[in-house]
PDB file of C-alpha atoms and ligand atoms in Angstrom:
ATOM      1  CA  MET A   1     -10.702 -19.016   0.439  1.00 51.00           C
ATOM      2  CA  ASN A   2      -9.557 -19.476   4.055  1.00 64.00           C
ATOM      3  CA  GLU A   3      -6.185 -17.761   4.131  1.00 80.00           C
ATOM      4  CA  LYS A   4      -5.928 -14.514   6.091  1.00 90.00           C
ATOM      5  CA  ILE A   5      -4.706 -11.365   4.476  1.00 94.00           C
ATOM      6  CA  ILE A   6      -3.598  -7.991   5.812  1.00 97.00           C
ATOM      7  CA  ILE A   7      -4.224  -4.651   4.107  1.00 97.00           C
ATOM      8  CA  PHE A   8      -2.237  -1.484   4.806  1.00 97.00           C
ATOM      9  CA  SER A   9      -3.651   1.749   3.439  1.00 97.00           C
ATOM     10  CA  ALA A  10      -2.715   5.343   4.182  1.00 95.00           C
ATOM     11  CA  PRO A  11      -2.033   8.676   2.597  1.00 94.00           C
ATOM     12  CA  SER A  12       1.315   8.677   0.801  1.00 93.00           C
ATOM     13  CA  GLY A  13       4.116   9.529   3.257  1.00 95.00           C
ATOM     14  CA  SER A  14       2.358   8.201   6.374  1.00 96.00           C
ATOM     15  CA  GLY A  15       4.967   5.481   6.782  1.00 96.00           C
ATOM     16  CA  LYS A  16       3.121   2.365   5.707  1.00 94.00           C
ATOM     17  CA  THR A  17       5.967   1.002   3.576  1.00 92.00           C
ATOM     18  CA  THR A  18       8.427   1.565   6.433  1.00 95.00           C
ATOM     19  CA  ILE A  19       6.183  -0.223   8.961  1.00 97.00           C
ATOM     20  CA  LEU A  20       5.464  -3.020   6.499  1.00 95.00           C
ATOM     21  CA  LYS A  21       9.132  -3.652   5.792  1.00 93.00           C
ATOM     22  CA  ALA A  22       9.742  -4.070   9.542  1.00 96.00           C
ATOM     23  CA  LEU A  23       6.840  -6.523   9.866  1.00 96.00           C
ATOM     24  CA  ILE A  24       7.969  -8.569   6.877  1.00 94.00           C
ATOM     25  CA  GLN A  25      11.326  -9.105   8.590  1.00 95.00           C
ATOM     26  CA  SER A  26       9.572 -10.266  11.787  1.00 95.00           C
ATOM     27  CA  ASP A  27       8.391 -13.778  12.623  1.00 94.00           C
ATOM     28  CA  LEU A  28       4.845 -13.169  11.292  1.00 93.00           C
ATOM     29  CA  HIS A  29       5.494 -15.072   8.021  1.00 91.00           C
ATOM     30  CA  LEU A  30       4.161 -12.280   5.854  1.00 94.00           C
ATOM     31  CA  ALA A  31       4.601 -12.162   2.097  1.00 93.00           C
ATOM     32  CA  PHE A  32       4.335  -8.779   0.376  1.00 94.00           C
ATOM     33  CA  SER A  33       1.979  -8.466  -2.582  1.00 96.00           C
ATOM     34  CA  ILE A  34       4.054  -6.721  -5.235  1.00 97.00           C
ATOM     35  CA  SER A  35       1.821  -4.295  -7.098  1.00 97.00           C
ATOM     36  CA  ALA A  36       2.092  -3.138 -10.682  1.00 98.00           C
ATOM     37  CA  THR A  37       2.399   0.581 -11.314  1.00 98.00           C
ATOM     38  CA  SER A  38       2.890   3.014 -14.160  1.00 97.00           C
ATOM     39  CA  ARG A  39       4.625   5.618 -12.014  1.00 95.00           C
ATOM     40  CA  LYS A  40       8.351   6.247 -12.436  1.00 94.00           C
ATOM     41  CA  GLN A  41      10.733   3.953 -10.614  1.00 96.00           C
ATOM     42  CA  ARG A  42      12.488   5.669  -7.665  1.00 92.00           C
ATOM     43  CA  LYS A  43      16.264   5.435  -7.272  1.00 92.00           C
ATOM     44  CA  ASP A  44      16.140   2.946  -4.408  1.00 92.00           C
ATOM     45  CA  GLU A  45      13.394   0.751  -5.913  1.00 95.00           C
ATOM     46  CA  ILE A  46      13.897  -2.608  -7.604  1.00 97.00           C
ATOM     47  CA  ASN A  47      11.639  -3.788 -10.428  1.00 98.00           C
ATOM     48  CA  GLY A  48       9.979  -7.052  -9.345  1.00 97.00           C
ATOM     49  CA  LYS A  49      10.669  -6.398  -5.653  1.00 95.00           C
ATOM     50  CA  ASP A  50       9.070  -3.054  -4.791  1.00 95.00           C
ATOM     51  CA  TYR A  51       6.759  -2.909  -7.806  1.00 97.00           C
ATOM     52  CA  TYR A  52       6.365  -4.317 -11.294  1.00 98.00           C
ATOM     53  CA  PHE A  53       6.995  -1.156 -13.320  1.00 98.00           C
ATOM     54  CA  PHE A  54       4.871  -0.737 -16.468  1.00 97.00           C
ATOM     55  CA  THR A  55       4.456   2.117 -18.917  1.00 96.00           C
ATOM     56  CA  PRO A  56       0.937   3.645 -18.838  1.00 95.00           C
ATOM     57  CA  GLU A  57       0.255   1.884 -22.190  1.00 96.00           C
ATOM     58  CA  GLU A  58       1.372  -1.514 -20.866  1.00 97.00           C
ATOM     59  CA  PHE A  59      -0.722  -0.972 -17.746  1.00 97.00           C
ATOM     60  CA  LYS A  60      -3.839  -0.128 -19.770  1.00 97.00           C
ATOM     61  CA  ASP A  61      -3.286  -3.240 -21.919  1.00 98.00           C
ATOM     62  CA  GLU A  62      -3.248  -5.370 -18.778  1.00 98.00           C
ATOM     63  CA  ILE A  63      -6.504  -3.737 -17.635  1.00 98.00           C
ATOM     64  CA  LYS A  64      -8.089  -4.671 -20.986  1.00 98.00           C
ATOM     65  CA  LYS A  65      -6.835  -8.242 -20.646  1.00 98.00           C
ATOM     66  CA  GLY A  66      -8.497  -8.510 -17.215  1.00 98.00           C
ATOM     67  CA  SER A  67      -5.163  -9.137 -15.472  1.00 98.00           C
ATOM     68  CA  PHE A  68      -5.991  -7.278 -12.230  1.00 97.00           C
ATOM     69  CA  LEU A  69      -7.753  -8.232  -9.006  1.00 93.00           C
ATOM     70  CA  GLU A  70      -8.125  -4.468  -8.506  1.00 95.00           C
ATOM     71  CA  TRP A  71      -6.542  -1.317  -9.877  1.00 97.00           C
ATOM     72  CA  GLN A  72      -6.830   2.451  -9.352  1.00 95.00           C
ATOM     73  CA  GLU A  73      -5.618   5.574 -11.101  1.00 95.00           C
ATOM     74  CA  VAL A  74      -4.312   6.887  -7.769  1.00 91.00           C
ATOM     75  CA  TYR A  75      -2.848  10.050  -9.317  1.00 90.00           C
ATOM     76  CA  GLU A  76      -3.465  11.371 -12.811  1.00 89.00           C
ATOM     77  CA  ASN A  77      -2.018   8.888 -15.324  1.00 89.00           C
ATOM     78  CA  GLN A  78      -0.367   6.954 -12.478  1.00 94.00           C
ATOM     79  CA  PHE A  79      -1.977   3.553 -12.266  1.00 97.00           C
ATOM     80  CA  TYR A  80      -1.500   1.018  -9.491  1.00 97.00           C
ATOM     81  CA  GLY A  81      -2.968  -2.462  -9.287  1.00 98.00           C
ATOM     82  CA  THR A  82      -2.807  -5.967  -7.873  1.00 96.00           C
ATOM     83  CA  LEU A  83      -2.182  -8.568 -10.568  1.00 97.00           C
ATOM     84  CA  LEU A  84      -4.097 -11.850 -10.360  1.00 94.00           C
ATOM     85  CA  SER A  85      -0.815 -13.567 -11.286  1.00 95.00           C
ATOM     86  CA  GLU A  86       0.731 -12.055  -8.137  1.00 95.00           C
ATOM     87  CA  ILE A  87      -2.015 -13.591  -5.987  1.00 90.00           C
ATOM     88  CA  ASP A  88      -1.294 -16.992  -7.613  1.00 88.00           C
ATOM     89  CA  ARG A  89       2.437 -16.551  -6.913  1.00 93.00           C
ATOM     90  CA  LEU A  90       1.774 -15.724  -3.252  1.00 90.00           C
ATOM     91  CA  HIS A  91      -0.631 -18.654  -2.737  1.00 82.00           C
ATOM     92  CA  LEU A  92       2.260 -21.001  -3.441  1.00 88.00           C
ATOM     93  CA  GLN A  93       4.370 -19.474  -0.663  1.00 88.00           C
ATOM     94  CA  LYS A  94       1.993 -20.531   2.159  1.00 84.00           C
ATOM     95  CA  LYS A  95       2.535 -17.219   3.927  1.00 87.00           C
ATOM     96  CA  ASN A  96       0.082 -14.532   5.040  1.00 90.00           C
ATOM     97  CA  VAL A  97      -0.286 -12.023   2.262  1.00 93.00           C
ATOM     98  CA  VAL A  98       0.030  -8.326   2.986  1.00 96.00           C
ATOM     99  CA  PHE A  99      -1.128  -5.560   0.645  1.00 96.00           C
ATOM    100  CA  ASP A 100       0.132  -1.953   0.485  1.00 95.00           C
ATOM    101  CA  VAL A 101      -2.613  -0.239  -1.491  1.00 96.00           C
ATOM    102  CA  ASP A 102      -4.433   3.060  -1.680  1.00 94.00           C
ATOM    103  CA  VAL A 103      -7.583   3.614   0.352  1.00 95.00           C
ATOM    104  CA  LEU A 104     -10.095   2.654  -2.360  1.00 95.00           C
ATOM    105  CA  GLY A 105      -8.054  -0.399  -3.368  1.00 95.00           C
ATOM    106  CA  GLY A 106      -7.842  -1.391   0.310  1.00 96.00           C
ATOM    107  CA  LEU A 107     -11.597  -1.192   0.803  1.00 96.00           C
ATOM    108  CA  ASN A 108     -12.179  -3.198  -2.419  1.00 94.00           C
ATOM    109  CA  ILE A 109      -9.776  -5.938  -1.315  1.00 94.00           C
ATOM    110  CA  LYS A 110     -11.446  -5.957   2.122  1.00 95.00           C
ATOM    111  CA  LYS A 111     -14.830  -6.494   0.451  1.00 94.00           C
ATOM    112  CA  TYR A 112     -13.386  -9.347  -1.618  1.00 91.00           C
ATOM    113  CA  TYR A 113     -11.809 -11.220   1.315  1.00 92.00           C
ATOM    114  CA  GLY A 114     -14.439 -10.321   3.979  1.00 94.00           C
ATOM    115  CA  SER A 115     -13.662 -11.430   7.529  1.00 94.00           C
ATOM    116  CA  ASN A 116     -10.468 -13.139   6.344  1.00 94.00           C
ATOM    117  CA  ALA A 117      -8.996  -9.673   5.848  1.00 96.00           C
ATOM    118  CA  LEU A 118      -7.732  -7.149   8.387  1.00 98.00           C
ATOM    119  CA  ALA A 119      -7.613  -3.599   7.015  1.00 98.00           C
ATOM    120  CA  LEU A 120      -5.317  -1.131   8.784  1.00 98.00           C
ATOM    121  CA  PHE A 121      -5.289   2.588   8.151  1.00 98.00           C
ATOM    122  CA  ILE A 122      -1.960   4.232   8.963  1.00 98.00           C
ATOM    123  CA  MET A 123      -2.502   7.839  10.062  1.00 97.00           C
ATOM    124  CA  PRO A 124       0.150  10.549  10.099  1.00 97.00           C
ATOM    125  CA  PRO A 125       0.160  12.534  13.372  1.00 97.00           C
ATOM    126  CA  SER A 126      -0.754  15.683  11.386  1.00 97.00           C
ATOM    127  CA  LEU A 127      -0.781  17.045   7.841  1.00 96.00           C
ATOM    128  CA  ASP A 128       2.253  19.212   8.658  1.00 97.00           C
ATOM    129  CA  ILE A 129       4.229  16.144   9.703  1.00 97.00           C
ATOM    130  CA  LEU A 130       3.034  14.298   6.600  1.00 97.00           C
ATOM    131  CA  ARG A 131       4.344  17.138   4.451  1.00 97.00           C
ATOM    132  CA  GLU A 132       7.664  17.092   6.308  1.00 97.00           C
ATOM    133  CA  ARG A 133       8.033  13.315   5.823  1.00 97.00           C
ATOM    134  CA  LEU A 134       7.306  13.538   2.112  1.00 97.00           C
ATOM    135  CA  ILE A 135       9.859  16.332   1.728  1.00 96.00           C
ATOM    136  CA  ASN A 136      12.480  14.424   3.748  1.00 96.00           C
ATOM    137  CA  ARG A 137      11.889  11.270   1.688  1.00 95.00           C
ATOM    138  CA  GLY A 138      13.173  13.292  -1.263  1.00 94.00           C
ATOM    139  CA  THR A 139      10.996  11.533  -3.839  1.00 92.00           C
ATOM    140  CA  GLU A 140       8.555  14.300  -4.788  1.00 93.00           C
ATOM    141  CA  THR A 141       8.646  17.389  -6.951  1.00 94.00           C
ATOM    142  CA  GLU A 142       6.822  20.513  -5.764  1.00 94.00           C
ATOM    143  CA  GLU A 143       3.932  19.465  -8.024  1.00 93.00           C
ATOM    144  CA  SER A 144       3.666  15.827  -6.947  1.00 93.00           C
ATOM    145  CA  LEU A 145       4.024  16.868  -3.296  1.00 96.00           C
ATOM    146  CA  GLY A 146       1.002  19.155  -3.687  1.00 95.00           C
ATOM    147  CA  LYS A 147      -1.012  16.374  -5.366  1.00 93.00           C
ATOM    148  CA  ARG A 148      -0.180  13.877  -2.638  1.00 94.00           C
ATOM    149  CA  LEU A 149      -1.066  16.301   0.185  1.00 96.00           C
ATOM    150  CA  LYS A 150      -4.346  17.259  -1.478  1.00 94.00           C
ATOM    151  CA  LYS A 151      -5.261  13.611  -1.934  1.00 93.00           C
ATOM    152  CA  ALA A 152      -4.319  12.877   1.710  1.00 96.00           C
ATOM    153  CA  VAL A 153      -7.270  14.912   3.005  1.00 95.00           C
ATOM    154  CA  TYR A 154      -9.651  12.901   0.793  1.00 95.00           C
ATOM    155  CA  GLU A 155      -8.050   9.604   1.832  1.00 96.00           C
ATOM    156  CA  ILE A 156      -8.249  10.404   5.561  1.00 97.00           C
ATOM    157  CA  SER A 157     -12.006  10.875   5.156  1.00 97.00           C
ATOM    158  CA  PHE A 158     -12.261   7.071   4.637  1.00 97.00           C
ATOM    159  CA  LYS A 159     -10.376   6.116   7.794  1.00 97.00           C
ATOM    160  CA  ASN A 160     -13.418   5.016   9.808  1.00 98.00           C
ATOM    161  CA  GLN A 161     -14.206   2.304   7.245  1.00 97.00           C
ATOM    162  CA  PHE A 162     -11.036   0.437   8.252  1.00 98.00           C
ATOM    163  CA  ASP A 163     -10.814  -2.198  10.994  1.00 97.00           C
ATOM    164  CA  VAL A 164      -7.968  -0.424  12.776  1.00 97.00           C
ATOM    165  CA  ILE A 165      -6.592   3.133  12.715  1.00 98.00           C
ATOM    166  CA  LEU A 166      -2.943   3.267  13.742  1.00 98.00           C
ATOM    167  CA  VAL A 167      -1.218   6.620  14.245  1.00 98.00           C
ATOM    168  CA  ASN A 168       2.421   6.491  13.114  1.00 98.00           C
ATOM    169  CA  ASP A 169       4.009   8.992  15.485  1.00 98.00           C
ATOM    170  CA  GLN A 170       7.096   7.312  16.966  1.00 98.00           C
ATOM    171  CA  LEU A 171       8.163   4.692  14.454  1.00 98.00           C
ATOM    172  CA  GLU A 172       9.276   2.055  16.935  1.00 97.00           C
ATOM    173  CA  SER A 173       6.040   2.142  18.895  1.00 98.00           C
ATOM    174  CA  ALA A 174       3.964   2.132  15.674  1.00 98.00           C
ATOM    175  CA  VAL A 175       5.830  -0.976  14.487  1.00 98.00           C
ATOM    176  CA  ASP A 176       5.286  -2.649  17.891  1.00 98.00           C
ATOM    177  CA  LYS A 177       1.565  -1.852  17.809  1.00 98.00           C
ATOM    178  CA  ALA A 178       1.230  -3.043  14.214  1.00 98.00           C
ATOM    179  CA  TYR A 179       3.017  -6.275  15.158  1.00 98.00           C
ATOM    180  CA  GLU A 180       0.630  -6.870  18.100  1.00 98.00           C
ATOM    181  CA  ILE A 181      -2.491  -6.149  16.023  1.00 98.00           C
ATOM    182  CA  VAL A 182      -1.452  -8.343  13.087  1.00 97.00           C
ATOM    183  CA  SER A 183      -0.227 -11.114  15.342  1.00 97.00           C
ATOM    184  CA  ALA A 184      -3.549 -11.157  17.278  1.00 97.00           C
ATOM    185  CA  PHE A 185      -5.506 -11.295  14.008  1.00 97.00           C
ATOM    186  CA  LEU A 186      -3.443 -14.152  12.578  1.00 94.00           C
ATOM    187  CA  ASN A 187      -3.653 -16.214  15.747  1.00 90.00           C
TER     188      ASN A 187
HETATM  189  P1  ADP B   1       4.349   5.564   2.613  1.00 86.19           P
HETATM  190  O1  ADP B   1       4.736   4.160   2.244  1.00 86.19           O
HETATM  191  O2  ADP B   1       3.126   5.589   3.483  1.00 86.19           O
HETATM  192  O3  ADP B   1       4.243   6.479   1.441  1.00 86.19           O
HETATM  193  P2  ADP B   1       7.044   5.740   3.742  1.00 86.19           P
HETATM  194  O4  ADP B   1       7.149   4.469   4.499  1.00 86.19           O
HETATM  195  O5  ADP B   1       7.788   5.862   2.457  1.00 86.19           O
HETATM  196  O6  ADP B   1       5.517   6.161   3.534  1.00 86.19           O
HETATM  197  O7  ADP B   1       7.496   6.885   4.743  1.00 86.19           O
HETATM  198  C1  ADP B   1       7.604   8.249   4.322  1.00 86.19           C
HETATM  199  C2  ADP B   1       8.887   8.864   4.914  1.00 86.19           C
HETATM  200  O8  ADP B   1       8.700   9.062   6.319  1.00 86.19           O
HETATM  201  C3  ADP B   1      10.117   7.975   4.753  1.00 86.19           C
HETATM  202  O9  ADP B   1      11.230   8.808   4.471  1.00 86.19           O
HETATM  203  C4  ADP B   1      10.252   7.304   6.125  1.00 86.19           C
HETATM  204  O10 ADP B   1      11.596   6.993   6.417  1.00 86.19           O
HETATM  205  C5  ADP B   1       9.697   8.375   7.069  1.00 86.19           C
HETATM  206  N1  ADP B   1       9.009   7.853   8.270  1.00 86.19           N
HETATM  207  C6  ADP B   1       8.181   6.800   8.362  1.00 86.19           C
HETATM  208  N2  ADP B   1       7.699   6.668   9.616  1.00 86.19           N
HETATM  209  C7  ADP B   1       8.242   7.686  10.338  1.00 86.19           C
HETATM  210  C8  ADP B   1       8.120   8.093  11.708  1.00 86.19           C
HETATM  211  N3  ADP B   1       7.362   7.438  12.590  1.00 86.19           N
HETATM  212  N4  ADP B   1       8.801   9.182  12.099  1.00 86.19           N
HETATM  213  C9  ADP B   1       9.564   9.873  11.209  1.00 86.19           C
HETATM  214  N5  ADP B   1       9.737   9.541   9.913  1.00 86.19           N
HETATM  215  C10 ADP B   1       9.058   8.454   9.470  1.00 86.19           C
HETATM  216  P1  5GP B   2       3.664   5.310  -4.079  1.00 86.19           P
HETATM  217  O1  5GP B   2       3.739   5.996  -5.407  1.00 86.19           O
HETATM  218  O2  5GP B   2       3.924   6.256  -2.928  1.00 86.19           O
HETATM  219  O3  5GP B   2       4.507   4.050  -4.012  1.00 86.19           O
HETATM  220  O4  5GP B   2       2.163   4.800  -3.889  1.00 86.19           O
HETATM  221  C1  5GP B   2       1.088   5.689  -4.039  1.00 86.19           C
HETATM  222  C2  5GP B   2      -0.174   5.033  -3.555  1.00 86.19           C
HETATM  223  O5  5GP B   2      -0.525   3.916  -4.383  1.00 86.19           O
HETATM  224  C3  5GP B   2      -0.061   4.470  -2.128  1.00 86.19           C
HETATM  225  O6  5GP B   2      -1.241   4.833  -1.422  1.00 86.19           O
HETATM  226  C4  5GP B   2       0.009   2.993  -2.344  1.00 86.19           C
HETATM  227  O7  5GP B   2      -0.470   2.259  -1.241  1.00 86.19           O
HETATM  228  C5  5GP B   2      -0.912   2.847  -3.555  1.00 86.19           C
HETATM  229  N1  5GP B   2      -0.784   1.544  -4.209  1.00 86.19           N
HETATM  230  C6  5GP B   2       0.339   0.812  -4.370  1.00 86.19           C
HETATM  231  N2  5GP B   2       0.057  -0.344  -4.973  1.00 86.19           N
HETATM  232  C7  5GP B   2      -1.278  -0.376  -5.191  1.00 86.19           C
HETATM  233  C8  5GP B   2      -2.177  -1.338  -5.768  1.00 86.19           C
HETATM  234  O8  5GP B   2      -1.808  -2.431  -6.189  1.00 86.19           O
HETATM  235  N3  5GP B   2      -3.471  -1.002  -5.827  1.00 86.19           N
HETATM  236  C9  5GP B   2      -3.934   0.187  -5.359  1.00 86.19           C
HETATM  237  N4  5GP B   2      -5.237   0.404  -5.446  1.00 86.19           N
HETATM  238  N5  5GP B   2      -3.128   1.110  -4.809  1.00 86.19           N
HETATM  239  C10 5GP B   2      -1.808   0.836  -4.719  1.00 86.19           C
END
């Protein structure tokens, strides 16, 4: 296994998807690992592009079948995981694979790929700004917002186990820094 892979982890709302989308459009030849999830599809999301959307029952069946490289119940009854079939699909593309996964999933994937993996932790400038970004994104209910903010504190406690901590304050400069870091790792 010699290919290099990139892992992006962060508390929900930190901006990792936004940064990742910018990098995927750059000249870094990155291919996004599309995860499976049992959470509800958001209005702007496309099944098979942003995620493979499963019901909780379908997701649990896939766990039983051994279909995942890794999976986590990130929030109660909301499962997320990387399908082995997705890894096979990406191998064929001859691009550098990039993962957007929760903190525990990120550390597991890092363990699996060892020095061929670069694990980045995207930090929000503060918890207040994180809250503001989640509210502005317009995807959360009062309840899910509370769950995501509570989990953020736990997730931030793992940040020092990552190769790089990148604070996403000004978006443009965070994208530039992420580009430089990933580019240096791949070359
Ligand atoms: P994540 O994938 O980590 O959950 P998103 O990429 O969905 O986070 O970003 C959360 C929200 O914050 C989105 O509405 C996004 O447009 C916004 N956002 C991302 N980065 C910044 C930034 N640097 N400054 C202000 N808003 C940002
Ligand atoms: P969201 O619901 O905001 O899209 O994602 C919630 C969390 O699940 C994020 O931290 C995201 O990175 C994580 N996540 C997405 N896909 C996977 C995956 O395949 N495995 C794991 N472990 N976490 C994932």
